[in-house]
mmCIF file of C-alpha atoms in Angstrom:
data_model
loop_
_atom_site.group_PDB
_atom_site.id
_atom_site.type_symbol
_atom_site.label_atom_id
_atom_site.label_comp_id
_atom_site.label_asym_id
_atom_site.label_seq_id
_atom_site.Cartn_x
_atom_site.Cartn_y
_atom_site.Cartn_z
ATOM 1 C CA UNK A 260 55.691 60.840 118.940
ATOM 2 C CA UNK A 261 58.357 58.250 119.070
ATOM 3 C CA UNK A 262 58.420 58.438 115.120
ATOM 4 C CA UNK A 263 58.964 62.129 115.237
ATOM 5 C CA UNK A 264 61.767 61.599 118.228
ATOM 6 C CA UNK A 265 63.705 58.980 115.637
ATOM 7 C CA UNK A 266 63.036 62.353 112.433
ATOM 8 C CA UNK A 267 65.134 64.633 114.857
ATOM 9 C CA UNK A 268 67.590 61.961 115.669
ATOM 10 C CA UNK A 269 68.416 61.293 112.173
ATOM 11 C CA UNK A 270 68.610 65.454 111.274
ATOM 12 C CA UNK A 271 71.275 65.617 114.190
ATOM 13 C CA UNK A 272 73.214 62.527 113.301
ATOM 14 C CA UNK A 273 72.872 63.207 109.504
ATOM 15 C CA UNK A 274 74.076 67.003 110.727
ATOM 16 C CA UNK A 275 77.367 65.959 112.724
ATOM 17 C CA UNK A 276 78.504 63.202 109.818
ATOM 18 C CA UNK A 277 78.617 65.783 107.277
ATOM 19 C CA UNK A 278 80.236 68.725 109.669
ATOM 20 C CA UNK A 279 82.807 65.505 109.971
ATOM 21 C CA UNK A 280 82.926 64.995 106.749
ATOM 22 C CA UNK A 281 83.760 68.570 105.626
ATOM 23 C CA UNK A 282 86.237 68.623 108.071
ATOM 24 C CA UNK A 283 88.115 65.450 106.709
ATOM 25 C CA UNK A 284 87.838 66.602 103.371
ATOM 26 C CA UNK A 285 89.354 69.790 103.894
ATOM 27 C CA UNK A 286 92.835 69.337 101.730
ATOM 28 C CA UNK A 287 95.952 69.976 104.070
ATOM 29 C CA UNK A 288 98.032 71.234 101.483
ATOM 30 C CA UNK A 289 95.736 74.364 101.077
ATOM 31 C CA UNK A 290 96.009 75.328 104.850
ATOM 32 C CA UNK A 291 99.817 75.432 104.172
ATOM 33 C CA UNK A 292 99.668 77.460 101.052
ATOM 34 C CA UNK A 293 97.224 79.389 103.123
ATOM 35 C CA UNK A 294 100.321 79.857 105.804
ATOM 36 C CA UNK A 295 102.661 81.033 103.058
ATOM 37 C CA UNK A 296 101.008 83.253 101.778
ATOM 38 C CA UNK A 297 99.825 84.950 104.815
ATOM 39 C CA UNK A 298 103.267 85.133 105.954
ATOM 40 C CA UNK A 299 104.594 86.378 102.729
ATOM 41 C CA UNK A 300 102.135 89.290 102.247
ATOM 42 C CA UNK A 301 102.823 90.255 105.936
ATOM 43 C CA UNK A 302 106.431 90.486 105.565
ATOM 44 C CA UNK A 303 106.678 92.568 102.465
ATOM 45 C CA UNK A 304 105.671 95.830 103.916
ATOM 46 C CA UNK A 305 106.496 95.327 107.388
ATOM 47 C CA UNK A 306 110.068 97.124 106.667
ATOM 48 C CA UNK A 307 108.448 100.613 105.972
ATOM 49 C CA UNK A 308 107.584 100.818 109.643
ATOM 50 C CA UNK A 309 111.127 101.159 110.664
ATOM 51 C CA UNK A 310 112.022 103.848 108.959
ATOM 52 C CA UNK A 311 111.246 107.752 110.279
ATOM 53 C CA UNK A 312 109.212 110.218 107.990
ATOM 54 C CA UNK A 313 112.576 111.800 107.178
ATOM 55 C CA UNK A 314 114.466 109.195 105.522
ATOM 56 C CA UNK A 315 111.454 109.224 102.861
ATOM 57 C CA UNK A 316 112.358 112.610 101.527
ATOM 58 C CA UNK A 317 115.615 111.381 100.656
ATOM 59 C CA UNK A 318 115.294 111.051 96.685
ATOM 60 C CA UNK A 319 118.050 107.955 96.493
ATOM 61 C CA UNK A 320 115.835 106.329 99.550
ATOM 62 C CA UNK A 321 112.187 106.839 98.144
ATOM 63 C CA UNK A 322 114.077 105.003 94.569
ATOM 64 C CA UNK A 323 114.737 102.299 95.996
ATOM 65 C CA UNK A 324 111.562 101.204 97.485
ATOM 66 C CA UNK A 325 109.680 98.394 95.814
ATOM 67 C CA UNK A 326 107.640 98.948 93.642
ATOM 68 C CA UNK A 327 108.846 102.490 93.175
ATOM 69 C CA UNK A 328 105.924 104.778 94.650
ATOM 70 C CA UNK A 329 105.370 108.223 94.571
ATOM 71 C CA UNK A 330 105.759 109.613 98.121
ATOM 72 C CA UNK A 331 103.103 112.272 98.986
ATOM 73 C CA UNK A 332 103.806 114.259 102.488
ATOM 74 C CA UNK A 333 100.723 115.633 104.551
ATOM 75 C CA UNK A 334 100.591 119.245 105.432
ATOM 76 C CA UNK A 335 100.864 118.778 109.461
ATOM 77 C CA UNK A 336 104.226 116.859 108.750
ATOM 78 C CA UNK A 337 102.573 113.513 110.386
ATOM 79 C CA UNK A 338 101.963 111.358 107.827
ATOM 80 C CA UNK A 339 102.882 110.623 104.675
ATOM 81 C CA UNK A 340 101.090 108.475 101.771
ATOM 82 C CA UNK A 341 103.376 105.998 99.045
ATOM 83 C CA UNK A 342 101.211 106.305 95.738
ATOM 84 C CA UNK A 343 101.553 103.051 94.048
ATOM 85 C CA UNK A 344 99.552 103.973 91.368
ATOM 86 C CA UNK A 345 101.902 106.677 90.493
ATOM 87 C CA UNK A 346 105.767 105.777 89.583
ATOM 88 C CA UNK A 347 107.842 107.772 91.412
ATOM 89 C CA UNK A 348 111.054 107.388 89.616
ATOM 90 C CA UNK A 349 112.206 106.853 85.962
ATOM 91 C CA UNK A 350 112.050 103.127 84.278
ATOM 92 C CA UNK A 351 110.036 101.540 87.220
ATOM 93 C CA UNK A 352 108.519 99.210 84.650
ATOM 94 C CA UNK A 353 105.297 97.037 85.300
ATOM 95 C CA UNK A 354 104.770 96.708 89.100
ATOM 96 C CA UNK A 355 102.844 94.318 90.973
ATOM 97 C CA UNK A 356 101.683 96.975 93.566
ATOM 98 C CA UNK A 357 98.269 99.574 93.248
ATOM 99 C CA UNK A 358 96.747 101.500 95.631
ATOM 100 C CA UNK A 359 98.544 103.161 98.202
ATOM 101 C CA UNK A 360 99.890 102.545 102.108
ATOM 102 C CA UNK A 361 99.481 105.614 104.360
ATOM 103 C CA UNK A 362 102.148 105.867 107.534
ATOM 104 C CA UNK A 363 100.867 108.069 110.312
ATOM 105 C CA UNK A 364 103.338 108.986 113.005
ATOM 106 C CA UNK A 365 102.666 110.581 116.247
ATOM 107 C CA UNK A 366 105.081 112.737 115.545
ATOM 108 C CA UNK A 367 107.574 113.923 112.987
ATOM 109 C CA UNK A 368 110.467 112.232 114.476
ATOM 110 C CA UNK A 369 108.810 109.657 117.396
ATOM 111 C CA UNK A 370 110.760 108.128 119.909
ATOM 112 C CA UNK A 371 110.081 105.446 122.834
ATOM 113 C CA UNK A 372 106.369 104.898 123.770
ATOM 114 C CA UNK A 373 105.438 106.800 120.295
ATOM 115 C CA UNK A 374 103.670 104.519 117.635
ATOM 116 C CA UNK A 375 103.038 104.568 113.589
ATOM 117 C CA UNK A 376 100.169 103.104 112.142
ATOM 118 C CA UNK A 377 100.535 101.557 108.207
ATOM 119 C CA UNK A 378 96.483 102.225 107.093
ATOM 120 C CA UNK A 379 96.281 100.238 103.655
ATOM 121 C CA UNK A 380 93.935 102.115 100.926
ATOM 122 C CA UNK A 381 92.765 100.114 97.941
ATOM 123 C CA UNK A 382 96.366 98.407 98.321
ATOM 124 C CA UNK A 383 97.465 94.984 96.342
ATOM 125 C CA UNK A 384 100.643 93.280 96.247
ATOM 126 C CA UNK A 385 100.892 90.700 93.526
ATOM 127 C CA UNK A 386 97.882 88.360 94.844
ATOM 128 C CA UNK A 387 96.846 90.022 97.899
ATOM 129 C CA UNK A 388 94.726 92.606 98.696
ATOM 130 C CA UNK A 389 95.009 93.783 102.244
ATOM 131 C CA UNK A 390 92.337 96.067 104.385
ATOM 132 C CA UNK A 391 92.645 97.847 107.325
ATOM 133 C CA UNK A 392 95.994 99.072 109.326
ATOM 134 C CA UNK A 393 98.727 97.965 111.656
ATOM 135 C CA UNK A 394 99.561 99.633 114.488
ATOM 136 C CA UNK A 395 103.172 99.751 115.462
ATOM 137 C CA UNK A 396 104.248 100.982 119.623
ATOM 138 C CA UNK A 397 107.722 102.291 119.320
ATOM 139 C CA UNK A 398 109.251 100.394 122.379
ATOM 140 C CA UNK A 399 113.120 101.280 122.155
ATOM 141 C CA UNK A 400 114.518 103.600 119.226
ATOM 142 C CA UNK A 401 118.489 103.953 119.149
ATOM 143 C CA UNK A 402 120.776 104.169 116.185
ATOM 144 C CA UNK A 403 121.672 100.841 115.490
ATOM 145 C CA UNK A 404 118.666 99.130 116.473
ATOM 146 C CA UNK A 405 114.682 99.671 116.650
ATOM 147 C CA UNK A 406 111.848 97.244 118.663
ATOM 148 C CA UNK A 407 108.718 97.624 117.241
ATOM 149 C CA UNK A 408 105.963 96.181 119.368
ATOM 150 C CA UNK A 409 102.670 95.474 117.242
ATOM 151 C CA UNK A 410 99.082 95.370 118.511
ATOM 152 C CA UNK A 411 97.018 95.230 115.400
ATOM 153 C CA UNK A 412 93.322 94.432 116.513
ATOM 154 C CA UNK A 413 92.190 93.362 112.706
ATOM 155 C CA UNK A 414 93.813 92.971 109.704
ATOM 156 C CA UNK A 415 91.514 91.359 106.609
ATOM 157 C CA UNK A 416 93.976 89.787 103.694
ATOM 158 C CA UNK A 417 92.123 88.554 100.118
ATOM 159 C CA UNK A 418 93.273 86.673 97.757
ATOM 160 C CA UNK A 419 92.782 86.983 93.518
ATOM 161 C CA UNK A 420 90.175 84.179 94.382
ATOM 162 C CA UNK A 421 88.342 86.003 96.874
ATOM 163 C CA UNK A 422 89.423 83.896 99.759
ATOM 164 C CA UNK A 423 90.677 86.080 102.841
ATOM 165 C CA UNK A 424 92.198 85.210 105.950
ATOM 166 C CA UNK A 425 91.802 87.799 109.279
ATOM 167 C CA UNK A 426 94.141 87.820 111.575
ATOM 168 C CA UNK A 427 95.091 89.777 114.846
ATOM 169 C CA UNK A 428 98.957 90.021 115.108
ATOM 170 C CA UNK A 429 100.966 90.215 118.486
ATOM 171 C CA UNK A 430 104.397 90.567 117.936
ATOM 172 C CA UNK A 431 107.832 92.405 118.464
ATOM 173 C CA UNK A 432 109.906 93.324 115.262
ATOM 174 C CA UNK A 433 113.079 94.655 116.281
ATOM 175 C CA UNK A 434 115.193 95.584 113.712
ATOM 176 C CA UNK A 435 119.326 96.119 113.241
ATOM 177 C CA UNK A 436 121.239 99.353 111.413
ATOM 178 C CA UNK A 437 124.518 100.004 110.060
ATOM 179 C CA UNK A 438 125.226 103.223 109.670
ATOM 180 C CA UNK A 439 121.561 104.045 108.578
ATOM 181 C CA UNK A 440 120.930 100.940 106.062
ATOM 182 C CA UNK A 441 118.432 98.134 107.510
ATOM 183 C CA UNK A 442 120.582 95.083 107.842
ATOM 184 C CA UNK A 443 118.077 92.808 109.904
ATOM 185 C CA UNK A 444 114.520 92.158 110.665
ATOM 186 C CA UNK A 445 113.466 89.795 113.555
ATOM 187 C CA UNK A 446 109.896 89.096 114.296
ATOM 188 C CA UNK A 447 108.647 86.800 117.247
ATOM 189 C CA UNK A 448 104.903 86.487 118.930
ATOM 190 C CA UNK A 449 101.418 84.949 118.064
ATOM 191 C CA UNK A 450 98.331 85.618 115.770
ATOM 192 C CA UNK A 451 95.192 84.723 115.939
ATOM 193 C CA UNK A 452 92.183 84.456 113.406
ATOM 194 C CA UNK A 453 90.431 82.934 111.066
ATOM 195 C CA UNK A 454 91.480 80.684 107.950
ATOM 196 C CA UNK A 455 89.997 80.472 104.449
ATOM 197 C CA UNK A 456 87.736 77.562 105.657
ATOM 198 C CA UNK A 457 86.201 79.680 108.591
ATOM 199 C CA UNK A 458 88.577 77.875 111.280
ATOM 200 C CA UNK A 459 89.693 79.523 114.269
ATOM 201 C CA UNK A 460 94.105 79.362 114.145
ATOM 202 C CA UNK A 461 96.591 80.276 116.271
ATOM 203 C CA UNK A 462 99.774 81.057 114.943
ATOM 204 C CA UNK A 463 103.362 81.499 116.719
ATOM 205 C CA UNK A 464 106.399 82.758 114.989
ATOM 206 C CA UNK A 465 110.239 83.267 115.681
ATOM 207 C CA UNK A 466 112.217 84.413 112.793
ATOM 208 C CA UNK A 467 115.160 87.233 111.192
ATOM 209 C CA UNK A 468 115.457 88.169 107.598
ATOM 210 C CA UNK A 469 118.981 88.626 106.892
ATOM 211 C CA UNK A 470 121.214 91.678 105.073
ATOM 212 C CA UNK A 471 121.187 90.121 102.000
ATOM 213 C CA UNK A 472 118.213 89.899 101.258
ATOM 214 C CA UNK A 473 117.255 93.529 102.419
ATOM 215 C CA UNK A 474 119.679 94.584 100.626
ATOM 216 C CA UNK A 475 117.998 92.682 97.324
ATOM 217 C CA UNK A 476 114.274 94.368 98.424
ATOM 218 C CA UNK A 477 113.961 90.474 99.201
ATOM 219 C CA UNK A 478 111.901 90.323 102.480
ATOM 220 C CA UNK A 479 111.746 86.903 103.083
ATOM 221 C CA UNK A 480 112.985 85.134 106.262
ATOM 222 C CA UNK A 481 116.611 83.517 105.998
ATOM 223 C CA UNK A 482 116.012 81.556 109.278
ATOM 224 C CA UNK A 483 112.924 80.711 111.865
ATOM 225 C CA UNK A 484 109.599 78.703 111.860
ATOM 226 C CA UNK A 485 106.091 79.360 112.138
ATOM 227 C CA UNK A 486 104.078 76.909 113.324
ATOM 228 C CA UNK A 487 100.139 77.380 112.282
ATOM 229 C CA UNK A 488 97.415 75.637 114.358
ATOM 230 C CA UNK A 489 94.426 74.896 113.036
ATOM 231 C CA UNK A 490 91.489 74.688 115.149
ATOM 232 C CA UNK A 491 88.517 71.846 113.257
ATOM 233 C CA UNK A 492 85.075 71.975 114.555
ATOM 234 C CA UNK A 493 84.832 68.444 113.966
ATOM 235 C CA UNK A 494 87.877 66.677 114.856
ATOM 236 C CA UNK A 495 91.234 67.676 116.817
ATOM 237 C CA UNK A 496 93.485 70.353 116.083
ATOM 238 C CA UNK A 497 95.960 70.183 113.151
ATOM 239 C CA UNK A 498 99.470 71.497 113.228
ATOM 240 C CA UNK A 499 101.403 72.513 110.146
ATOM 241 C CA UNK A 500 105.083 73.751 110.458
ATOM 242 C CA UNK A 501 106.898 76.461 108.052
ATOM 243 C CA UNK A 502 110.877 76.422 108.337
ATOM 244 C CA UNK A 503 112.901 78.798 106.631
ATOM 245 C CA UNK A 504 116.351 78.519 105.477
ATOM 246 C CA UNK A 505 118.974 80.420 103.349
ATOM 247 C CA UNK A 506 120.430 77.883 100.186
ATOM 248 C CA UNK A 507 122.037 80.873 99.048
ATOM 249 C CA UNK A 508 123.037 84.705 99.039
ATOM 250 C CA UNK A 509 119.776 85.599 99.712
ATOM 251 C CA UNK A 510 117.961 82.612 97.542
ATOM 252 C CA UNK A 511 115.452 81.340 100.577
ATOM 253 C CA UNK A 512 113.604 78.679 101.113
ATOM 254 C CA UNK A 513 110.460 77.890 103.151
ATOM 255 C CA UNK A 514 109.582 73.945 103.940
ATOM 256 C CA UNK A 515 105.843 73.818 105.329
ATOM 257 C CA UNK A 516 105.914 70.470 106.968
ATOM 258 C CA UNK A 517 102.217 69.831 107.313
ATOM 259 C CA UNK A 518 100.108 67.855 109.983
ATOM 260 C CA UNK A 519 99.701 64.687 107.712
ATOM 261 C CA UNK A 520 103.324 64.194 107.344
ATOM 262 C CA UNK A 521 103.367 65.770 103.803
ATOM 263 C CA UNK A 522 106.879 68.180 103.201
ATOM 264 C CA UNK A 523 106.086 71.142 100.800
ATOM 265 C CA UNK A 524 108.633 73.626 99.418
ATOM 266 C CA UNK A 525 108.507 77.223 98.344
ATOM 267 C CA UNK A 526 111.402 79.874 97.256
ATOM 268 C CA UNK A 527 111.463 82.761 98.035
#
């Protein structure tokens, strides 16, 4: 019996060093790409939502959009669909987008307390594939400014490698006009979810993309931080940084400061 007791003992011991071990192997530098990358596919479609369904049946608007989709409106005037797979203007060239993004409004023209949901459909965006929807509450709506408040329950993002990354965003955009154009995004809250690596993580964010680079279709942040905690079965948590800065008109810069002390940098 005692010989069997010392079997089990060994299993369990044998069990926690190698949960340890995984855990201390796991390369930091990967949980900050991870955090990029997240953040960057995230951002890229997040200005859409501020925009009504009218301003997408302006010609010289629906041109300009990235990655120059065809816009297809529904018959009840609620929701419209942006065909990536189908140019929408002249010359758009090779595009890193496919599928489509459908934007469902509550109504044709929603105010305060209204909400628009972005459902993705077979949609990629360079190196990420991203399933399921956001759901925006319109929370003030005037004509220099918009506050977005977002309560997405799931939101699954893949990568060319097959790693994905779920995460359930609570946050407040609020966003800045002049004279109709988009000249500022801010975004501040927390996420939660789950990392390549199966971790639980917690992320909280504060930061603005400025006029230049909306004004470039560049939608990365020109100030702010994000800092991404990691939650390790086998050890204590780990805390990675990203800090964004503006070296230029509109030539950004994010430094992911990770847990180990490592300094990483990535532009845009």
């Amino acid at each position: 019996m005692k010989s069997i007791f010392r079997y089990f003992l060994f299993l369990l011991l044998l069990s926690c060093n190698l949960d340890n071990n995984r855990e201390l192997q796991i390369d930091q530098s990967y949980e900050g790409e991870e955090a990029y990358w997240v953040s960057k596919s995230m951002d890229e479609h997040l200005h859409l939502a501020f925009y009504d369904l009218e301003a997408f049946k302006k010609k010289a608007f629906a041109d300009s959009l990235p990655g120059c989709p065809s816009v297809l409106f529904s018959t009840d005037s609620l929701s419209l669909t942006l065909n990536y797979d189908q140019a929408g203007c002249e010359d758009a060239g090779s595009s890193d987008f496919e599928g489509s993004i459908q934007l469902q409004y509550s109504l044709p023209s929603p105010g305060s307390n209204d909400t628009l949901q972005l459902n993705f459909q077979n949609y990629h965006q360079e190196n990420t594939k991203i399933q399921g929807s956001r759901v925006f509450y319109i929370a003030r709506k005037r004509t220099d400014n918009k506050l977005l408040i977002e309560e997405t329950d799931s939101l699954l993002l893949v990568n060319n490698f097959g790693s994905s990354t779920r995460i359930k965003p609570r946050l407040e955009h609020q966003a800045q006009f002049q004279s109709g154009v988009l000249t500022a995004i801010s975004s501040t809250g927390d996420m939660t979810g789950r990392n390549w690596s199966g971790n639980e993580i917690k992320v909280n964010l504060s930061k603005t993309t400025g006029a230049e680079c909306l004004s470039s279709a560049i939608f990365r942040p020109t100030s702010g931080t994000e800092t991404w905690t990691v939650l390790r079965t086998g050890g204590g948590n780990v805390i990675h940084e990203l800090v964004y800065s503006e070296t230029g008109d509109c030539e950004t810069k994010t430094t992911i400061r990770l847990s180990e002390g490592v300094v990483m940098e990535k532009s845009p």
